[in-house]
Tab-separated table of C-alpha atoms in Angstrom:
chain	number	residue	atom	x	y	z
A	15	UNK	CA	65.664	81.778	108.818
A	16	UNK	CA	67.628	80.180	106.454
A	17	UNK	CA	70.525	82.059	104.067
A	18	UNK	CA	73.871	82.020	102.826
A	19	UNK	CA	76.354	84.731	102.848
A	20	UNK	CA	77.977	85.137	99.235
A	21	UNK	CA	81.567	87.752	100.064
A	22	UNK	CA	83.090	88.947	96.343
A	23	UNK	CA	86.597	89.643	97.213
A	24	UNK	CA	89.632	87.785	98.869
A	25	UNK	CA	90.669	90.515	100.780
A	26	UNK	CA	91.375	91.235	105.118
A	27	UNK	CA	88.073	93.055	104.488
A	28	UNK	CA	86.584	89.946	103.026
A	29	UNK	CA	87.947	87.894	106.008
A	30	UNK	CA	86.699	89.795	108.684
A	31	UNK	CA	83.469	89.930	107.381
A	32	UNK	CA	83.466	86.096	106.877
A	33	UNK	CA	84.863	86.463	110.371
A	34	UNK	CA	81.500	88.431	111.487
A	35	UNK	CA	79.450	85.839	109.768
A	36	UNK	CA	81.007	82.572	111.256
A	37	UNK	CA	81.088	84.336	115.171
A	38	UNK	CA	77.485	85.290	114.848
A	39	UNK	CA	75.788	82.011	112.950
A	40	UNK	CA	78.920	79.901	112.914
A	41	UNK	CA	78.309	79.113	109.156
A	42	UNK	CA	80.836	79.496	106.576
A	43	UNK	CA	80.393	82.361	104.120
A	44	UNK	CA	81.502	81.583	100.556
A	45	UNK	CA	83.810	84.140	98.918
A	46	UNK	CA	84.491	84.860	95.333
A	47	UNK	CA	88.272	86.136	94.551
A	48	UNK	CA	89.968	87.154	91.283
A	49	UNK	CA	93.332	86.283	93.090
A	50	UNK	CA	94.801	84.682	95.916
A	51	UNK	CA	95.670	86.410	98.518
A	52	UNK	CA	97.142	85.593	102.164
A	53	UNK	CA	94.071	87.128	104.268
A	54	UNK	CA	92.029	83.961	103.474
A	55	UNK	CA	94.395	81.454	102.821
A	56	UNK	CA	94.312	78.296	104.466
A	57	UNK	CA	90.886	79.654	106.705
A	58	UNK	CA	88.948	76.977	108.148
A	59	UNK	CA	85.782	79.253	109.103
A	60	UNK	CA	85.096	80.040	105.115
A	61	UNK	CA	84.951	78.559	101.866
A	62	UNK	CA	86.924	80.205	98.852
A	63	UNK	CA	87.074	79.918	95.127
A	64	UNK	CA	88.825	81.682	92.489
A	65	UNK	CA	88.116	83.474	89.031
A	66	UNK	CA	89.852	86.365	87.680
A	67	UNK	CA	87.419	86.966	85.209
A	68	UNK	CA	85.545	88.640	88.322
A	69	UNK	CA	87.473	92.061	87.888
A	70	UNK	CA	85.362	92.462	84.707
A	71	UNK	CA	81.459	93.512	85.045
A	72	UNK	CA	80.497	90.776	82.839
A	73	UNK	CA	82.672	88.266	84.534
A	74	UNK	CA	81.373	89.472	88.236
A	75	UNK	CA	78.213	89.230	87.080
A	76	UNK	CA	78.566	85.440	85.275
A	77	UNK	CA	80.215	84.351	88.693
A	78	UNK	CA	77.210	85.566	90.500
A	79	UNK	CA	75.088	83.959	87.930
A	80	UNK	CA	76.429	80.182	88.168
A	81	UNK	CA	76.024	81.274	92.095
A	82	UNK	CA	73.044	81.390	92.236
A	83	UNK	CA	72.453	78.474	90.129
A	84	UNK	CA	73.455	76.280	93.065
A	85	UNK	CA	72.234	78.232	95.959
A	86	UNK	CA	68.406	78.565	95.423
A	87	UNK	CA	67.781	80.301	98.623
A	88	UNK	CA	67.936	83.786	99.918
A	89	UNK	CA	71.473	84.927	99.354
A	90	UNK	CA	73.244	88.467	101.304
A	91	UNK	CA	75.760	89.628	98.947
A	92	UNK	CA	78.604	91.915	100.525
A	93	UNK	CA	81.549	93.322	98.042
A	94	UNK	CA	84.875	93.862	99.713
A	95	UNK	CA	85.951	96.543	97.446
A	96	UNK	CA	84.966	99.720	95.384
A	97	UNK	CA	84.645	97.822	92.145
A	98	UNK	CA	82.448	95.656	93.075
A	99	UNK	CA	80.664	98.047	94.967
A	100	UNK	CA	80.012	99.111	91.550
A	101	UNK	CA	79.329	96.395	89.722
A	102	UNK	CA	76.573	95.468	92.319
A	103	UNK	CA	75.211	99.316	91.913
A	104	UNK	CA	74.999	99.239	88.444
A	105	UNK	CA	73.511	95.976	87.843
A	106	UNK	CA	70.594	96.121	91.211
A	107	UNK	CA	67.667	96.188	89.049
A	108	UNK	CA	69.010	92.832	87.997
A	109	UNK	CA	70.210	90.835	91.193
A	110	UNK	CA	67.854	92.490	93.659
A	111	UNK	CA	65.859	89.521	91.853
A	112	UNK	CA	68.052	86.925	93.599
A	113	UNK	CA	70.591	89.200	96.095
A	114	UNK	CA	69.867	90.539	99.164
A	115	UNK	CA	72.268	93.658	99.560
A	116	UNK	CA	72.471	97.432	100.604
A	117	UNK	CA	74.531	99.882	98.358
A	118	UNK	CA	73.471	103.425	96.904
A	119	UNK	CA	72.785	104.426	93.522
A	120	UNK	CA	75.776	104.471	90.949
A	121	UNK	CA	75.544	108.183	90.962
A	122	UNK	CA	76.771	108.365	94.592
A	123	UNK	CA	78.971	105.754	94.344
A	124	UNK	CA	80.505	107.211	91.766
A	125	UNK	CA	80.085	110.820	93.960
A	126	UNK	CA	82.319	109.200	96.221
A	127	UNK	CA	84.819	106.931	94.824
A	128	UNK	CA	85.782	110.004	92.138
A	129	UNK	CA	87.396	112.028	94.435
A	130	UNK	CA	87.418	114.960	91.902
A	131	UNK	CA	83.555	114.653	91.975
A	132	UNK	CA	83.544	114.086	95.979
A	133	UNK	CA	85.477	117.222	96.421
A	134	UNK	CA	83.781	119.336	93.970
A	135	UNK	CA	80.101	117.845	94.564
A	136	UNK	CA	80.242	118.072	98.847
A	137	UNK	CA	82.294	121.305	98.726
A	138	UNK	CA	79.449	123.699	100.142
A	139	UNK	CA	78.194	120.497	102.568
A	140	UNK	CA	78.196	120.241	106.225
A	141	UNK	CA	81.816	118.557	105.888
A	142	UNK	CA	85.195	120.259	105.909
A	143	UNK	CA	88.112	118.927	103.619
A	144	UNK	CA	91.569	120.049	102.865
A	145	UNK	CA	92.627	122.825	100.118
A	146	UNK	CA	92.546	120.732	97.260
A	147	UNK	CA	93.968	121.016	93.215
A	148	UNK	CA	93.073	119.153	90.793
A	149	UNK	CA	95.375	117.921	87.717
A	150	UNK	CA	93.989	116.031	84.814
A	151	UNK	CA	96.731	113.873	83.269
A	152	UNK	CA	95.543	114.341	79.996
A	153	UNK	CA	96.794	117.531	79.543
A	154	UNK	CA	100.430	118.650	79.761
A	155	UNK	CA	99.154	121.879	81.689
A	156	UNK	CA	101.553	123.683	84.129
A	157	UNK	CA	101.103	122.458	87.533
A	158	UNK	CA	99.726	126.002	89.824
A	159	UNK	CA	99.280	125.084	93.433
A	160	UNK	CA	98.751	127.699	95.978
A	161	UNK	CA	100.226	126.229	99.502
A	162	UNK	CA	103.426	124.587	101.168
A	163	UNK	CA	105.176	121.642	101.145
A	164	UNK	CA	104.639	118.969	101.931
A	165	UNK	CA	101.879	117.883	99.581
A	166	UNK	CA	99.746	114.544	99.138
A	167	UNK	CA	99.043	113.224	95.704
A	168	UNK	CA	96.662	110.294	95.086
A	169	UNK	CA	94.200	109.327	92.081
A	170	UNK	CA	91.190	110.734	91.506
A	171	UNK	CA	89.649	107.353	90.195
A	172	UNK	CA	90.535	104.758	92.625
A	173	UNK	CA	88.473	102.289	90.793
A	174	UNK	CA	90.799	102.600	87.267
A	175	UNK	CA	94.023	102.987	89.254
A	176	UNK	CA	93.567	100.001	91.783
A	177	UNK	CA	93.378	98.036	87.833
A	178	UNK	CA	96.506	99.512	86.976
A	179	UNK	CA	99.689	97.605	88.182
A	180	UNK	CA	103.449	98.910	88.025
A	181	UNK	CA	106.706	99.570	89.854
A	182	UNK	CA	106.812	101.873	92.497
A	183	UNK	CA	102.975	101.883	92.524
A	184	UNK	CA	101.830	103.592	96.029
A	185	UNK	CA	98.105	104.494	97.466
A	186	UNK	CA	99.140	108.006	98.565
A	187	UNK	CA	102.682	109.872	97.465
A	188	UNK	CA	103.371	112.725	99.997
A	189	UNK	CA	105.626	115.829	98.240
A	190	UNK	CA	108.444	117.268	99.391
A	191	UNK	CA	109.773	119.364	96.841
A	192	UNK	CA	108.289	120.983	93.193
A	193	UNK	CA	111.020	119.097	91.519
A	194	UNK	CA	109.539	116.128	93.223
A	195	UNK	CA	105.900	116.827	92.288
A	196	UNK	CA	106.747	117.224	88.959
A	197	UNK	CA	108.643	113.682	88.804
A	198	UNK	CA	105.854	111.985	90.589
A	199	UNK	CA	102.661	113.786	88.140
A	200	UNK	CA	105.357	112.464	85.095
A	201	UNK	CA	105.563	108.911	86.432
A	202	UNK	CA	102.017	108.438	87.103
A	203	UNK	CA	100.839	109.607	83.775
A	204	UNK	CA	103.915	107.044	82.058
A	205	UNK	CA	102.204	103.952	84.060
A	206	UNK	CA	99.060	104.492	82.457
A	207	UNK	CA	96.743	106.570	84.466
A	208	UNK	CA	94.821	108.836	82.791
A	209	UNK	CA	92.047	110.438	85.152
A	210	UNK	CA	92.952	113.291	87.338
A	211	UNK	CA	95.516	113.517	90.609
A	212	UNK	CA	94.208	115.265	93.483
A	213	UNK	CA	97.188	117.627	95.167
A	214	UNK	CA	95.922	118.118	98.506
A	215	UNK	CA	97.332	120.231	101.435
A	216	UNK	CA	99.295	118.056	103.946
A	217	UNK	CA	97.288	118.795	107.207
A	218	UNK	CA	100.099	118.706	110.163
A	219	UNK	CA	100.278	115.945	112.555
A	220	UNK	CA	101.717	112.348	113.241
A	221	UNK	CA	99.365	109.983	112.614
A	222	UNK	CA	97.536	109.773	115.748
A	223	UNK	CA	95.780	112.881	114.074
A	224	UNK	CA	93.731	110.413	111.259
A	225	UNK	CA	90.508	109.735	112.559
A	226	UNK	CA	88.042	106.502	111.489
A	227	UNK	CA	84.121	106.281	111.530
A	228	UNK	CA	82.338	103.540	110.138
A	229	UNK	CA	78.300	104.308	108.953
A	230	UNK	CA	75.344	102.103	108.489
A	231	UNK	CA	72.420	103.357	106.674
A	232	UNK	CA	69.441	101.106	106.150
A	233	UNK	CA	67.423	100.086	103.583
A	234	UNK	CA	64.889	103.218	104.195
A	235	UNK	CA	68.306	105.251	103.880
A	236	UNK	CA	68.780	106.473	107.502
A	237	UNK	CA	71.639	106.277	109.199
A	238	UNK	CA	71.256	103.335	111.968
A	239	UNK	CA	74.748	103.255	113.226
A	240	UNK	CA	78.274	105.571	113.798
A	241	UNK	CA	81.313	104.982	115.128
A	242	UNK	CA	84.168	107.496	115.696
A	243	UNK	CA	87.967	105.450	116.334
A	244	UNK	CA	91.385	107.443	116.584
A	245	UNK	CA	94.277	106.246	114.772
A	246	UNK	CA	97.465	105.622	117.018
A	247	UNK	CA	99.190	104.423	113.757
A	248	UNK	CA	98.589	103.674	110.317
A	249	UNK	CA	99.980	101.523	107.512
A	250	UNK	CA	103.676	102.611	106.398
A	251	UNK	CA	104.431	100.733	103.466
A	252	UNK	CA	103.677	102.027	100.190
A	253	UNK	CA	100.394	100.490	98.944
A	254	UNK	CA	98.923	100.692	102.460
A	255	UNK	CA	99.438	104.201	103.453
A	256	UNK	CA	95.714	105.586	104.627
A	257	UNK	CA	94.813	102.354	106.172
A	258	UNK	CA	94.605	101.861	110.081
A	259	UNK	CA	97.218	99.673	111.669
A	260	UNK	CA	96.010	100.882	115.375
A	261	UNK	CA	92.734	102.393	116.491
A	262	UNK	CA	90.688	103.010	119.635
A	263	UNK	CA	86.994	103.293	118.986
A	264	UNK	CA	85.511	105.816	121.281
A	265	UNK	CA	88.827	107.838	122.243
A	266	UNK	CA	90.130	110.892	121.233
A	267	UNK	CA	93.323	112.847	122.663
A	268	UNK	CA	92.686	115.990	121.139
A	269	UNK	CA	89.859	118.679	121.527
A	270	UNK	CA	87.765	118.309	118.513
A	271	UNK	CA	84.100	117.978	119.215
A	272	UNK	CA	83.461	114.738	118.269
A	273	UNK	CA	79.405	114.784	118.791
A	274	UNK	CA	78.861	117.469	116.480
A	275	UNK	CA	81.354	115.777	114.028
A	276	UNK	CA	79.200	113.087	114.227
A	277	UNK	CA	76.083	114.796	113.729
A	278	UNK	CA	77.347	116.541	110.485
A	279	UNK	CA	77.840	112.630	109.675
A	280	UNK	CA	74.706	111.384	110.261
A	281	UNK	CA	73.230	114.922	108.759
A	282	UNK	CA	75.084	114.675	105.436
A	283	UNK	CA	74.407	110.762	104.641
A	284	UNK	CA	70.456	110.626	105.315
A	285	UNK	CA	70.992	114.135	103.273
A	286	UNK	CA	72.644	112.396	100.226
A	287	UNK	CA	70.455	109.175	100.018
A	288	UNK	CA	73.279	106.693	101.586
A	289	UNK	CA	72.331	103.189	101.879
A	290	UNK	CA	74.905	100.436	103.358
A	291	UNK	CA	77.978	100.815	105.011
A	292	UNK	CA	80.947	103.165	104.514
A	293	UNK	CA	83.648	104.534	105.786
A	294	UNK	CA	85.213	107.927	106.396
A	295	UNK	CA	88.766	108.457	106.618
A	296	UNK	CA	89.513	111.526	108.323
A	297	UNK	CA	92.464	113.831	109.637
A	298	UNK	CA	92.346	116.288	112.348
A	299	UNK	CA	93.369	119.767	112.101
A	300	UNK	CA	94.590	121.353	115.379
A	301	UNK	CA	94.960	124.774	112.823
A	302	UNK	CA	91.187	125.349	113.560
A	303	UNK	CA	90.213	122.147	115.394
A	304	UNK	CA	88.300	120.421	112.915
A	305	UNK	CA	87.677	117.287	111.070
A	306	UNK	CA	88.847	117.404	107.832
A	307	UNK	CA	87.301	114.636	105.559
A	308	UNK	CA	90.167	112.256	103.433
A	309	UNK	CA	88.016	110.488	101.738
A	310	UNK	CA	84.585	108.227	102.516
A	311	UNK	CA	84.668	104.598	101.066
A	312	UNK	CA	81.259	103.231	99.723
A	313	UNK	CA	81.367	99.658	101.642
A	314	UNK	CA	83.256	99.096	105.073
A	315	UNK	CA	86.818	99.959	105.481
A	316	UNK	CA	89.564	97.437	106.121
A	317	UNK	CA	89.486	98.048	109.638
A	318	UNK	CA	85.440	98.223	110.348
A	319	UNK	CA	85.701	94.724	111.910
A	320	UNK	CA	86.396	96.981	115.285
A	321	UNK	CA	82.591	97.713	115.479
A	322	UNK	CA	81.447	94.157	116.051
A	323	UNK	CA	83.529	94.185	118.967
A	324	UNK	CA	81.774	96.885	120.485
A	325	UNK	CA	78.375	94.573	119.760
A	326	UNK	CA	77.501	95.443	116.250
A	327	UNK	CA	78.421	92.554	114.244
A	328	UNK	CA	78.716	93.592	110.635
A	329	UNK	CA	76.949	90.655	109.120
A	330	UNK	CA	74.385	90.563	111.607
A	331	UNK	CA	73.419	94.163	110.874
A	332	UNK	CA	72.754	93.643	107.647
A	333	UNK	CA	70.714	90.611	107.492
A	334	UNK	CA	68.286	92.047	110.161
A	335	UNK	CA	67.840	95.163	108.316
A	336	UNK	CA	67.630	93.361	104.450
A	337	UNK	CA	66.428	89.666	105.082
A	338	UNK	CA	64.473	90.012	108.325
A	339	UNK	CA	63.637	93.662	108.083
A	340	UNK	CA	63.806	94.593	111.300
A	341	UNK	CA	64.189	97.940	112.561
A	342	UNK	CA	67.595	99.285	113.668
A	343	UNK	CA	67.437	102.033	116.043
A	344	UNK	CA	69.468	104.508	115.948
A	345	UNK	CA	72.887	104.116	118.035
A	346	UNK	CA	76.348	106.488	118.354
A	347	UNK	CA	78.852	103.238	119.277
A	348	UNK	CA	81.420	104.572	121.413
A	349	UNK	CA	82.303	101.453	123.532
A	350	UNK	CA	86.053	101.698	123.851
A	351	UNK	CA	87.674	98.736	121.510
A	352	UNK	CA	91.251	98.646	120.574
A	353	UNK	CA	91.999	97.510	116.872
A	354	UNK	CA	95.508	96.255	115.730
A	355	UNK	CA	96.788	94.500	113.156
A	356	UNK	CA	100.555	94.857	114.336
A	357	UNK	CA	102.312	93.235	117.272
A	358	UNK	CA	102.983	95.174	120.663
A	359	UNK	CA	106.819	95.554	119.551
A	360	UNK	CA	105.812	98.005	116.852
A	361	UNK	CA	102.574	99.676	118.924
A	362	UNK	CA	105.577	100.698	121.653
A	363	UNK	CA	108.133	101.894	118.431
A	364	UNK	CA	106.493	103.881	116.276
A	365	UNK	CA	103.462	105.237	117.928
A	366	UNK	CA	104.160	108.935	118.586
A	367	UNK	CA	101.209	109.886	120.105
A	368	UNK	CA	102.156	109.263	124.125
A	369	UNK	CA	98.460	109.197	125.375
A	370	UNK	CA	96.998	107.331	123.205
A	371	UNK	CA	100.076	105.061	123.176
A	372	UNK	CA	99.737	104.575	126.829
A	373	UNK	CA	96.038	103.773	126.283
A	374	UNK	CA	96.985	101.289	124.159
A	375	UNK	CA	99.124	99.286	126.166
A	376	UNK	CA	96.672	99.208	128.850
A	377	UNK	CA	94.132	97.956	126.372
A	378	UNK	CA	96.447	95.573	124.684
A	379	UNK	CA	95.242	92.091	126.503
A	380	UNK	CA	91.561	93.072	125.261
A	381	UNK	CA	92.698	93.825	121.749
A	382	UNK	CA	91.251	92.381	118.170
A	383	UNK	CA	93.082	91.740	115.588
A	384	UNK	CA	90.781	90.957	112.448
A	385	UNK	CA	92.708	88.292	111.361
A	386	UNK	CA	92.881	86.625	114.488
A	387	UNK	CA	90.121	84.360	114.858
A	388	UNK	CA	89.912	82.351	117.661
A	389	UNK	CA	87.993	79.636	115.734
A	390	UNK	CA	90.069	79.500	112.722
A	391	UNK	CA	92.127	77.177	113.919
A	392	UNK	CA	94.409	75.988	110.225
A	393	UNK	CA	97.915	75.173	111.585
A	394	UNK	CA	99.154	76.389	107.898
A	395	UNK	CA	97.027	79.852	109.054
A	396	UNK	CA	98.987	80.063	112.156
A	397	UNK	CA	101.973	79.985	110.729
A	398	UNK	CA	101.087	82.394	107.728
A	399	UNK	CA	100.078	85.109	110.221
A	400	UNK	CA	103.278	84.252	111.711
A	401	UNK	CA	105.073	85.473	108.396
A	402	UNK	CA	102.715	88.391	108.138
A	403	UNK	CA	103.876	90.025	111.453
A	404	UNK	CA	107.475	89.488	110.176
A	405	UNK	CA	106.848	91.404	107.311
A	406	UNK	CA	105.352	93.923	109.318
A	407	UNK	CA	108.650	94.642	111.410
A	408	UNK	CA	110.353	94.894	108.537
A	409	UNK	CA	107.734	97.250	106.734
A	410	UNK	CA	107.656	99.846	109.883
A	411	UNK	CA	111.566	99.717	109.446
A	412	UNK	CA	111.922	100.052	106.207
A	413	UNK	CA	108.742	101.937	105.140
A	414	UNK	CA	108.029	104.671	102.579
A	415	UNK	CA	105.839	106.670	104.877
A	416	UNK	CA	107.092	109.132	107.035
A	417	UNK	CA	104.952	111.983	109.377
């Protein structure tokens, strides 16, 4: 059957899922970006074009328009990010007239993507989080929070802080101090956010203690696929903190049950209404050996590309559930796949985890990196991804996060 693949984003997540799309029907997807950015520059297995008036609703949905003006055919439509996750929510009634694609309601988007909502909405659910406060920075109210340093602050409303740019800006600010809590709340607020902060509980452990599961539900809104990765090591520089550098899909060094995590999982998205892919970000907590949920992104995480290498090709997935409507059985992946976007060099430096770093040196000839393609073959790619994994020695020895 014949379709194109329409990516809105210029992202690694927009890559790899370009990736998923040229491995499994070796045709190019076309992507959409506001900016250009050095994932899918200079990619021979896509084709790319640029307008910033995409960060706007009316400009997404204009780009999508003159789209679809040229491509008359059936068309699967795949954001890379939580805006346009969004944009395609609000607007379904609309472009389920000329889209295929698979995202929830706006009201559990917005459940999810709100992490004051998230926290306060899923509190008495099957999932455990961290103590969490909540500050709104629209008051000058006297900050009150019951537990130890060291903290983590982060926005409530990822979607308005990811459009606010400025100095300094990081994903996730972990607290030391009062004095420093109090500087940090004050320099937010001065770049222009306005929503609230979350102040969350540090839960202890290097970062071989963050967990990663991607979820598919389908179209009839039950969950068809789960994953459960460890993190050896995650992004250290400042606007990547939270994101996986290292993972090992279907490994786990510590003694959390992992089957009945997953079950609360599956139980809590067919529960909600979920339809698409997402993500949860987790931590675990040796304190009383659970799984305490970060956060759970409404489309696929940077990182999700790990699941096609256990067989479930993300594109693939979603074009037999939507366009040929095929059934998807349910399936727990836990195929053992190791994920990294760094080189070896920093794997054997900074992972402090010594199982799971000897695991992943064992693994290391079999590993994906999902911005290595094989078939992208650009000499000017090469020698970009070249730069990149300069920059990322110098991030993991200069960078802002610390366990």
């Amino acid at each position: 059957m014949e379709f194109e693949v329409l990516i809105m984003g210029s992202d690694a997540n927009a890559y790899y899922m370009a990736r998923c799309c040229y491995e499994k029907y070796h045709k190019k997807a076309h992507l959409i970006g506001a900016y250009y950015r050095a994932f899918t520059k200079y990619s021979n297995i896509l084709t790319i074009e640029y307008d910033k008036e995409i960060w706007s609703e009316e400009g997404f949905l204009n780009a999508l328009k003159k789209y679809k003006e040229v491509h008359k055919g059936k068309v699967l439509l795949i954001a890379s990010n939580e805006t346009y996750a969004e944009f395609i929510s609000k607007n379904r009634e609309q472009l389920k007239k000329d889209f295929y694609f698979n995202y929830p309601n706006i009201e559990i988007i917005k459940s999810l993507t709100t992490k004051e909502i998230f926290y306060k909405t899923y509190e008495n659910s099957c999932l455990d989080f961290p103590k969490t406060f909540y500050y709104d920075c629209k008051k000058n109210e006297k900050i009150k929070v019951d537990f130890t340093y060291p903290l983590i602050v982060k926005p409530s409303n990822v979607v308005e802080y990811n459009h606010i740019d400025f100095e300094g800006k990081k994903k996730i600010y972990k607290i030391e101090s009062e004095e420093e809590l109090k500087h940090t709340i004050d320099f937010i607020k001065e770049s222009g956010y306005k929503d609230t902060l979350i102040i969350q509980e540090f839960i202890p452990g290097d970062d071989s203690h963050l967990f990663d599961a991607v979820v598919y539900s389908d179209r009839n809104k039950k969950v068809s696929l789960i994953s459960f990765a460890q993190i050896g090591l995650q992004e250290h520089a400042s606007k990547m903190v939270g994101n996986a550098a290292v993972l090992i899909n279907g490994y786990n060094t510590y003694d959390g049950n992992v089957l009945e995590m997953v079950e609360k999982i599956k139980t809590f998205m067919e529960k909600i209404g979920y339809m698409g892919f997402a993500e949860f970000d987790m931590k675990y907590d040796e304190r009383d050996h659970k799984f305490k949920v970060l956060e759970i992104n409404a489309r696929q995480g940077r990182c999700s590309y790990y699941i096609s290498q256990a067989g479930y090709n993300l594109v693939e997935t979603m074009v037999n559930d939507l366009i040929l409507e095929k059934e998807i059985p349910y399936h727990f992946i836990n195929e053992e796949v190791l994920l990294s976007f760094v080189p070896k060099k920093i794997a054997k430096m900074h992972i402090k985890n010594e199982q799971f770093k000897r695991q992943t040196l064992k693994m290391w000839k079999y590993r994906v990196n999902p911005m290595k393609c094989r078939e992208d073959k650009s000499f000017l790619r090469k020698i970009l991804l070249l730069k990149l994994r300069k920059r990322y020695i110098e991030e993991y020895k200069n960078g802002y996060w610390k366990d």
